Short mmCIF file of C-alpha atoms and ligand atoms in Angstrom, two decimals:
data_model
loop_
_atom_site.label_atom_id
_atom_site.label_comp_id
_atom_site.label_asym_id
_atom_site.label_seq_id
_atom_site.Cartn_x
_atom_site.Cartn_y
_atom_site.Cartn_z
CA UNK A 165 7.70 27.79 48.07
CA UNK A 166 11.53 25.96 47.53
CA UNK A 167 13.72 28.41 47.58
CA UNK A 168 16.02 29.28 44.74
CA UNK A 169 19.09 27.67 44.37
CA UNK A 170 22.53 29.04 43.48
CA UNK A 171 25.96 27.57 42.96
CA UNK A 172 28.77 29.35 44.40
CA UNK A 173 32.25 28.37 43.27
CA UNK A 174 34.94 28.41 45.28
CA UNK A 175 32.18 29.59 48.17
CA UNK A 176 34.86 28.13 50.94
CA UNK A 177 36.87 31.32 49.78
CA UNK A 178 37.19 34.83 51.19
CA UNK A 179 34.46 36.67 49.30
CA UNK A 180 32.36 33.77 48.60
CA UNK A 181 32.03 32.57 51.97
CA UNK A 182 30.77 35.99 52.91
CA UNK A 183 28.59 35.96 49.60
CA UNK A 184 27.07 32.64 50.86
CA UNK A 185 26.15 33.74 54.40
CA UNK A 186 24.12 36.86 52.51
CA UNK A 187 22.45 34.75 49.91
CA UNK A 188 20.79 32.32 52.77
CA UNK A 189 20.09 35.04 54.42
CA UNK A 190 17.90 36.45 51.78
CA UNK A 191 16.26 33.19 51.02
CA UNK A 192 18.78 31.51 48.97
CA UNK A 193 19.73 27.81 48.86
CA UNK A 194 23.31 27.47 48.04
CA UNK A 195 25.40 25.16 46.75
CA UNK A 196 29.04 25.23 47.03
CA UNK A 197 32.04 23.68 45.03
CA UNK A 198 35.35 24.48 45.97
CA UNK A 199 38.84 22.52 45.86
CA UNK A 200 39.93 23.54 48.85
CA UNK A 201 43.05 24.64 47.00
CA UNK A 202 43.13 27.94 49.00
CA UNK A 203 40.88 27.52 51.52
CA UNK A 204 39.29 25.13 55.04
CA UNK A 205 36.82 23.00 54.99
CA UNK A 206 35.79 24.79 58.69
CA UNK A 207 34.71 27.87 56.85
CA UNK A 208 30.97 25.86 56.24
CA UNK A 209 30.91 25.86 60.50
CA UNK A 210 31.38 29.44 60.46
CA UNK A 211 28.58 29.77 57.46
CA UNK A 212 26.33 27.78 59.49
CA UNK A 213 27.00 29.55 63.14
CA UNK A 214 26.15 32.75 61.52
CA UNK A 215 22.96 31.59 59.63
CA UNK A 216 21.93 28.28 61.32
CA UNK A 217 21.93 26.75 58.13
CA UNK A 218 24.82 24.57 56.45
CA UNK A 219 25.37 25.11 53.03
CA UNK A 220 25.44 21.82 50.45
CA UNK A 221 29.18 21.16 49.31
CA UNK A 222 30.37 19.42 46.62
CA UNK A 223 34.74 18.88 47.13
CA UNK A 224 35.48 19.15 43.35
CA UNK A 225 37.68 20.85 40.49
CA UNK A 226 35.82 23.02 38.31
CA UNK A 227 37.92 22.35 35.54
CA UNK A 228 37.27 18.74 35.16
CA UNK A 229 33.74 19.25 33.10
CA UNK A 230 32.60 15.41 34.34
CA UNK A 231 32.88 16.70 37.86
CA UNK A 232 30.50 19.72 36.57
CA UNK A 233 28.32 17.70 34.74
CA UNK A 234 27.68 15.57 37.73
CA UNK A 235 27.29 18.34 39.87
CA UNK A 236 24.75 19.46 37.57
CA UNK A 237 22.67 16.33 37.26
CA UNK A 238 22.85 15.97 41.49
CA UNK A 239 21.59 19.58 41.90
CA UNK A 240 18.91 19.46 38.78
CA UNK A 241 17.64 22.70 39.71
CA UNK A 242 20.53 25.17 40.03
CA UNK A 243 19.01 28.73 38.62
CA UNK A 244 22.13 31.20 38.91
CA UNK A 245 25.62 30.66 39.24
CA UNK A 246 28.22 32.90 41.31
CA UNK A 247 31.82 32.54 39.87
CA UNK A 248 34.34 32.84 42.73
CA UNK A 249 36.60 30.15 41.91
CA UNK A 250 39.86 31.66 40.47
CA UNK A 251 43.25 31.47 41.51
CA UNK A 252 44.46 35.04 42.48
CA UNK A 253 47.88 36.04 43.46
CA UNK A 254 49.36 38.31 40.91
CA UNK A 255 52.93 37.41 41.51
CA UNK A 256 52.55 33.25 41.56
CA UNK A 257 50.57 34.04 37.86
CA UNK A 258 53.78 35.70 36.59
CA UNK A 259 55.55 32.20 37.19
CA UNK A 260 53.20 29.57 36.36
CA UNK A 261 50.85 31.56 33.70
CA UNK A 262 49.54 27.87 32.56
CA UNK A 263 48.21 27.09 36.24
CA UNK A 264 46.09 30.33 35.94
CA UNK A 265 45.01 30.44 32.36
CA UNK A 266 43.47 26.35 33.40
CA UNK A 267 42.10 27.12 35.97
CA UNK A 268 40.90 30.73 35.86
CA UNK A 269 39.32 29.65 31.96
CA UNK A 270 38.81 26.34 31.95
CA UNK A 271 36.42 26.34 34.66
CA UNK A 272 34.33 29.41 33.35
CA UNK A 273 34.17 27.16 29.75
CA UNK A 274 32.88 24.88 31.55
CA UNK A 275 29.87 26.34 33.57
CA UNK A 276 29.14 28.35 30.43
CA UNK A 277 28.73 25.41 28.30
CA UNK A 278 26.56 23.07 30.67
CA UNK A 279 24.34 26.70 31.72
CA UNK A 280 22.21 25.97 28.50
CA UNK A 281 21.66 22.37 29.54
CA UNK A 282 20.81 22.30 33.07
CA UNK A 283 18.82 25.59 32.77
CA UNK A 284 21.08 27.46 34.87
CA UNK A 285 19.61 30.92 34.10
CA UNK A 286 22.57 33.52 35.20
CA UNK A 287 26.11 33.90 36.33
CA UNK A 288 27.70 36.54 38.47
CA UNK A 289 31.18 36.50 37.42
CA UNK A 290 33.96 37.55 40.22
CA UNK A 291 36.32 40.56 37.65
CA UNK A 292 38.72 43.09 39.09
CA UNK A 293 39.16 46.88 38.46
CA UNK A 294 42.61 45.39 37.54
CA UNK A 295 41.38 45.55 34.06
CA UNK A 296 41.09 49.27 34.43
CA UNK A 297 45.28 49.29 34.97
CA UNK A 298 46.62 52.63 35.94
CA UNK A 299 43.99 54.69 35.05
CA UNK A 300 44.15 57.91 32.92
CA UNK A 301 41.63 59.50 35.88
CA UNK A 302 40.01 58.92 39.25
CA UNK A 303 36.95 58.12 40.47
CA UNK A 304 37.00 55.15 37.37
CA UNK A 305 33.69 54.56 36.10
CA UNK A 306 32.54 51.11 33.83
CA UNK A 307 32.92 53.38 30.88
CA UNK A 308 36.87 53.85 31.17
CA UNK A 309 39.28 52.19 28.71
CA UNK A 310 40.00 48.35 29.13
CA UNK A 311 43.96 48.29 29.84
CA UNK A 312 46.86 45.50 28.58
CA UNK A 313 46.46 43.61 31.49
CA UNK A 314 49.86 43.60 33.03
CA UNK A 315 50.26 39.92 34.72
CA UNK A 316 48.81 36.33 33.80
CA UNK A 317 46.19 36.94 36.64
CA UNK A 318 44.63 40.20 35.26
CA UNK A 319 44.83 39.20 31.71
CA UNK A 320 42.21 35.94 33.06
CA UNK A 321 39.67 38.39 33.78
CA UNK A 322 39.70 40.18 31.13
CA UNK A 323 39.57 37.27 29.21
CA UNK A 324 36.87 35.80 31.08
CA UNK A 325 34.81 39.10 30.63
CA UNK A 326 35.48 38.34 26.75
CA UNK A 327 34.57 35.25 27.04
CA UNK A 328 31.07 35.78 28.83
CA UNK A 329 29.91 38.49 26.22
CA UNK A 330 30.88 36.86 23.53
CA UNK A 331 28.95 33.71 24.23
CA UNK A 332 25.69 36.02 25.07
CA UNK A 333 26.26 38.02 22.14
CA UNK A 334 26.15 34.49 20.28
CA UNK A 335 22.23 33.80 21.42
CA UNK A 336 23.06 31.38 24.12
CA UNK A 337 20.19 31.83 26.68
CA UNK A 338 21.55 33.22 29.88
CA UNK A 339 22.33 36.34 31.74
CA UNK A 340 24.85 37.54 33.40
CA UNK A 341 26.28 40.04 35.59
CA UNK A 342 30.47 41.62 35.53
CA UNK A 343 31.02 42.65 38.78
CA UNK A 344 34.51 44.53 39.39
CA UNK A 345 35.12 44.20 42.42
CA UNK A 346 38.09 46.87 44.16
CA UNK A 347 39.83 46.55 47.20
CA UNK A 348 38.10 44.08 48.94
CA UNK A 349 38.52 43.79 52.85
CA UNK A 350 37.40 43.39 56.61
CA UNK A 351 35.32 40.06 57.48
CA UNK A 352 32.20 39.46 58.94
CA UNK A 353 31.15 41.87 61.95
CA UNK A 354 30.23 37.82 64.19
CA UNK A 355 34.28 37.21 63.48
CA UNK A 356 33.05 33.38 62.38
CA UNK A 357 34.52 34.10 58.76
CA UNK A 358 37.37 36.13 57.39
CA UNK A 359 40.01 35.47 55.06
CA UNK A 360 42.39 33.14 55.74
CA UNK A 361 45.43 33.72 53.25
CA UNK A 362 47.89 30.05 52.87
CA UNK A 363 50.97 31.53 54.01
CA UNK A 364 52.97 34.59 54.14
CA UNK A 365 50.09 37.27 53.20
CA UNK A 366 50.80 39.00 50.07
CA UNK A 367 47.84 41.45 50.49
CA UNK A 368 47.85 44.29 52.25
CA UNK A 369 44.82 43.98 55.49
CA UNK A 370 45.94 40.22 56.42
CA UNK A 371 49.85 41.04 56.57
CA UNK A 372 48.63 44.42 58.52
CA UNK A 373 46.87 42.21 60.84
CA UNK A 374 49.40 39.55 60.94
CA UNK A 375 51.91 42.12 61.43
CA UNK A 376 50.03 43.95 64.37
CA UNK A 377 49.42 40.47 66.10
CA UNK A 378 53.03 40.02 66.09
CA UNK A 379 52.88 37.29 63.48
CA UNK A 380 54.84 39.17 61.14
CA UNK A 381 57.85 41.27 62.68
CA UNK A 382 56.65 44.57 60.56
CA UNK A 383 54.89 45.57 57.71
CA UNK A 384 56.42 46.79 54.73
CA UNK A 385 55.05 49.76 52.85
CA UNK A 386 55.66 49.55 49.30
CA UNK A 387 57.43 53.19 48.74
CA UNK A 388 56.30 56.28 49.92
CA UNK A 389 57.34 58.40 46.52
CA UNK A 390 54.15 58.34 44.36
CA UNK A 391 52.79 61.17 43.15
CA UNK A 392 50.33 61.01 45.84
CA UNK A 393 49.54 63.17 48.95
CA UNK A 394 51.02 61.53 51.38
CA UNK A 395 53.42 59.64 49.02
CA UNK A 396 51.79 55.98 49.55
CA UNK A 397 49.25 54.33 46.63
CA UNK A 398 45.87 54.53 46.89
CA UNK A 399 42.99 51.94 46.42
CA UNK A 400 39.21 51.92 47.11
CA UNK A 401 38.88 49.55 49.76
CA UNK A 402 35.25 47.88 50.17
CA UNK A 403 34.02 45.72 53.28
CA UNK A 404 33.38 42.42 52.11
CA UNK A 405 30.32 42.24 53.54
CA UNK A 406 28.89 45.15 51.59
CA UNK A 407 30.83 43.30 48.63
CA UNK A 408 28.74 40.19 49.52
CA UNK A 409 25.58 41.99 49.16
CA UNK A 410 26.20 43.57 46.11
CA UNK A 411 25.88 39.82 44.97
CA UNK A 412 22.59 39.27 46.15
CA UNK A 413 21.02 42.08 44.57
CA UNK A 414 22.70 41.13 41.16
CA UNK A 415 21.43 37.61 41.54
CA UNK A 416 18.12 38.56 42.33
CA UNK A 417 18.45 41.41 39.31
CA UNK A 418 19.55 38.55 36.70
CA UNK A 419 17.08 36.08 37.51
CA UNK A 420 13.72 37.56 38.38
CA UNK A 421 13.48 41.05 36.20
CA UNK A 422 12.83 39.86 33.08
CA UNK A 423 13.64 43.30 31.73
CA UNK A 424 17.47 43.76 32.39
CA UNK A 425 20.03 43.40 29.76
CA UNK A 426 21.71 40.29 28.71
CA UNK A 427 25.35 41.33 30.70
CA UNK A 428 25.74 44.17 32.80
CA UNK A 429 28.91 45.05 34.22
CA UNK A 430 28.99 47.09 37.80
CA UNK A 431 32.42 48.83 39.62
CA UNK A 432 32.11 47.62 43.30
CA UNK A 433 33.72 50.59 45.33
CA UNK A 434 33.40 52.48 47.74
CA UNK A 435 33.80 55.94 45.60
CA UNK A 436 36.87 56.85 48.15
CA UNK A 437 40.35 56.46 47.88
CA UNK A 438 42.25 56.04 50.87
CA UNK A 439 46.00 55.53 50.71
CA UNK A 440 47.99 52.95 52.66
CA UNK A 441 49.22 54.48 54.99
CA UNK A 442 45.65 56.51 56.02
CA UNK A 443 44.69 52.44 56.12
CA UNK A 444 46.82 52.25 58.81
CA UNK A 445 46.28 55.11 60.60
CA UNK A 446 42.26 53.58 60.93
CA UNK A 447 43.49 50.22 61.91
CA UNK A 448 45.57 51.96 64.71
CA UNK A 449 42.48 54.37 65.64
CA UNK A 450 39.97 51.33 65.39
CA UNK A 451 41.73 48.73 67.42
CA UNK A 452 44.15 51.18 69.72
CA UNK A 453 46.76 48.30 67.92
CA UNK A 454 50.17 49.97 66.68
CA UNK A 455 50.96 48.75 63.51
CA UNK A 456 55.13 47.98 63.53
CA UNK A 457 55.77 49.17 59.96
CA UNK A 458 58.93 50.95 57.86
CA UNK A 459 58.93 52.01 54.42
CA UNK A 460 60.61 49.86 51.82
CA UNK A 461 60.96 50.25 47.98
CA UNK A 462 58.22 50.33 45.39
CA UNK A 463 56.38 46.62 44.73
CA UNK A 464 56.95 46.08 40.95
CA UNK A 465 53.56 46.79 38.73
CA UNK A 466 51.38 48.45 41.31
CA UNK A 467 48.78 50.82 40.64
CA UNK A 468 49.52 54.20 41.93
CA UNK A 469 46.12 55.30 42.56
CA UNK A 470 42.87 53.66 41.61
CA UNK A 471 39.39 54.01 43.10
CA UNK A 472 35.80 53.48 42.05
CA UNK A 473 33.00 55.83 40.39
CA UNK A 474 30.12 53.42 42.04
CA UNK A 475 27.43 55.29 40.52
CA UNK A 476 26.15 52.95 38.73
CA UNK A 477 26.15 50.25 41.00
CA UNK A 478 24.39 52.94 43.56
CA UNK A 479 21.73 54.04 41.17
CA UNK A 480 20.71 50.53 38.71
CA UNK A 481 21.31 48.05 41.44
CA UNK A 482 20.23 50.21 44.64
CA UNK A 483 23.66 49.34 46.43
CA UNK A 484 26.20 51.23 48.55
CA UNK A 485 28.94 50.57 50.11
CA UNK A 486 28.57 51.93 53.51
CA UNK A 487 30.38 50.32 56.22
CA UNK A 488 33.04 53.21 58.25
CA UNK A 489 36.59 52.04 57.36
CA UNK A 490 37.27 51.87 60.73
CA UNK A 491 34.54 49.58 61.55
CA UNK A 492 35.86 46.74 58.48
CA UNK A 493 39.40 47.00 60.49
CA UNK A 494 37.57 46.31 63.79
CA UNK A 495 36.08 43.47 62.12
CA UNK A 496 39.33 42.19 60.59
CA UNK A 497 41.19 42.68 63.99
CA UNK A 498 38.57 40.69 65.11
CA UNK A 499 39.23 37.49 62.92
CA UNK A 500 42.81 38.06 63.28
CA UNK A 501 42.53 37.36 67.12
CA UNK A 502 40.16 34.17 66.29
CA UNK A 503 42.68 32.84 64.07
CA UNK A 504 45.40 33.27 66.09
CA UNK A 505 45.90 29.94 67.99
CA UNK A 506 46.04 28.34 64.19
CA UNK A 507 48.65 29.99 62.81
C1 WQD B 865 47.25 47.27 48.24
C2 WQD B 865 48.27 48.36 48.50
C3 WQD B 865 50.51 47.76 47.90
C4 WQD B 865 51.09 44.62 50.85
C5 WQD B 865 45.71 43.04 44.18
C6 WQD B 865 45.37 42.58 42.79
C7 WQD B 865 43.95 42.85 42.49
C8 WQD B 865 43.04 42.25 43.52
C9 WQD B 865 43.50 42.43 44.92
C10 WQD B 865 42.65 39.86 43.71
C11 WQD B 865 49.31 48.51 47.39
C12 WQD B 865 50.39 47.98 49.40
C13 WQD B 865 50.54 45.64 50.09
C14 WQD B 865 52.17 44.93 51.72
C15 WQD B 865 52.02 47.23 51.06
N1 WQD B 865 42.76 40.96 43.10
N2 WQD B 865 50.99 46.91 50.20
N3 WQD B 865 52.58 46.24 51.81
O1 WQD B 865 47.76 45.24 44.64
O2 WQD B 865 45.78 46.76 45.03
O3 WQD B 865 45.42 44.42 44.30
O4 WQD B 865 44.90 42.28 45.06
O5 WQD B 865 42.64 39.11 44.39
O6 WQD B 865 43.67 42.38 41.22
O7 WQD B 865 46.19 43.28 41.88
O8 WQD B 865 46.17 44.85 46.60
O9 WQD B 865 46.43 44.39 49.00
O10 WQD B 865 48.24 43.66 47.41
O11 WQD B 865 47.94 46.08 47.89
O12 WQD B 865 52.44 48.38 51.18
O13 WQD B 865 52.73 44.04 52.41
O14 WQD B 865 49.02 47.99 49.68
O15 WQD B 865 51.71 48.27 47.43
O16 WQD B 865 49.59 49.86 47.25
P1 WQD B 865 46.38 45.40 45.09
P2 WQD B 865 47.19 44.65 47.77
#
């Protein structure tokens, strides 16, 4: 029987590499586009050391619909879509809010207009518990108030989610899936694929890990006054790989029970919260690496605690997040020391 094929946008990326390694694992056929705007064209050999098989890839802008449409008509029998491509970094949104309302919307337009007319059955689309702001409680569940998004970036996925419902609550005939995805972080257990952030690292894990290889002279921790236990904020972070699944499951949820709602919408955490500086304490107990670090002041418009109710997630789709903490930093240590030489 062929095997079900899925697009995966911006599947060079961080999560969607990782998403396209589980997919063919599971029996997908994948398709990739991706500009290469943030990532390597190298991250297909590490798909296809882990899985023997090389994904299809199409070099291409999402937001040029011609480039879509040809896509389209090469691949004639795309069934689901997973929507990676996005730009990302909160802070380069705050200056050049056109860049990311183009290409963050302009690109989902586009796959939901030509899904009706290539048959494309279902997209996953990549959202961010950044639409839950600072919540009012914690665990957050998908029932919690929607927050004014508080940079360009955030305010693209909630617009995005808008946009997706409101086109299935208009008839059109597809399905799809909100995932909101945490803290996402750790690479795959071979070390073949990671993430591989352009320049200086303005997440936490790969300036950790930068920082610990002695690529960075020390991390900073963004203020160590919250309201919080140990005075640092707090996140939910979630392996990518048991991200990655989640992604299968939804696929295979969207396109082959016939019974499932239209759009669903799943939190992708852990359930935990750890704070920043317990993050560091596992990378240091996982690797035996010191992390050089000092405390510095507050970054402007972060959370101060946020971390997932996955209940739902756990019970409808039959996922959990279960990879040890320490175990994702192993794994991220791990790609850090493959990288190395390249940076
Ligand atoms: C985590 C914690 C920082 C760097 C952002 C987006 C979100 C999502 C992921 C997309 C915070 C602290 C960080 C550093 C630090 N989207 N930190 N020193 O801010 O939770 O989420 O990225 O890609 O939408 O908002 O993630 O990794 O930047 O920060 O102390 O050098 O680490 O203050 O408490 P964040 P993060």
């Amino acid at each position: 029987m062929a095997k079900t094929k899925i697009l995966v946008t911006g599947g060079t990326g961080y999560i969607g590499s990782h998403t396209t390694v589980e997919l063919q694992q599971a029996g997908y056929e994948v398709v990739i586009i991706d500009n290469l705007s943030n990532s390597n064209i190298k991250v297909l050999d590490g798909i296809e050391h882990i899985t023997g098989i090389r994904p299809a890839f199409v070099e291409g802008d999402m937001t040029d619909i011609e480039t879509m449409r040809r896509l389209f008509t090469d691949y004639p029998d795309i069934k689901g879509i997973i929507n990676f491509a996005a730009s990302k970094a909160v802070g380069e949104s705050v200056e050049k809010p056109l860049l990311y309302y183009r290409n963050n919307l302009v690109g989902l337009l586009n796959l939901l207009e030509l899904m009706p007319q290539f048959g494309v059955k279902g997209i996953v689309f990549s959202s961010s518990c950044t639409v839950y702001g600072e919540p009012d409680t914690n665990p957050i569940d998908e029932s919690a108030p929607i927050k004014p998004a508080t940079s360009p970036y955030g305010n693209t996925k909630q617009i995005s989610e808008e946009i997706i419902s409101d086109v299935i609550h208009a008839g059109a005939p597809i399905k799809s899936i909100l995932l909101r995805y945490f803290n996402p972080v750790g690479a795959h257990p071979s070390g073949e694929i990671g993430e591989l952030p352009i320049g200086v690292p303005q997440n936490l894990i790969p300036y950790l890990t930068q920082a610990a290889a002695g690529i960075r002279k020390e991390l900073t921790v963004f203020g160590n006054d919250y309201p919080t236990p140990d005075g640092t904020c707090i996140r939910d972070f979630i392996d990518v790989v048991d991200l990655a699944r989640a992604h299968v499951i939804a696929m295979h949820r969207m396109l082959d029970n016939a019974d499932t709602a239209p759009l669903e919408i799943f939190n992708l955490g852990t359930g935990r919260g750890l704070s920043v500086l317990q993050l560091i304490e596992s990378f240091e107990r996982a690797t035996g690496v010191k992390v050089p670090y000092h405390i510095g002041a507050r970054r402007a418009g972060d959370i101060e605690k946020i971390w997932a109710d996955p209940k739902k997630a756990n019970e409808v789709l039959g996922w959990k997040a279960d990879t040890d903490i320490d175990d994702t930093m192993r794994n991220a240590w791990k790609w850090q020391l493959k990288v190395m030489p390249k940076n």
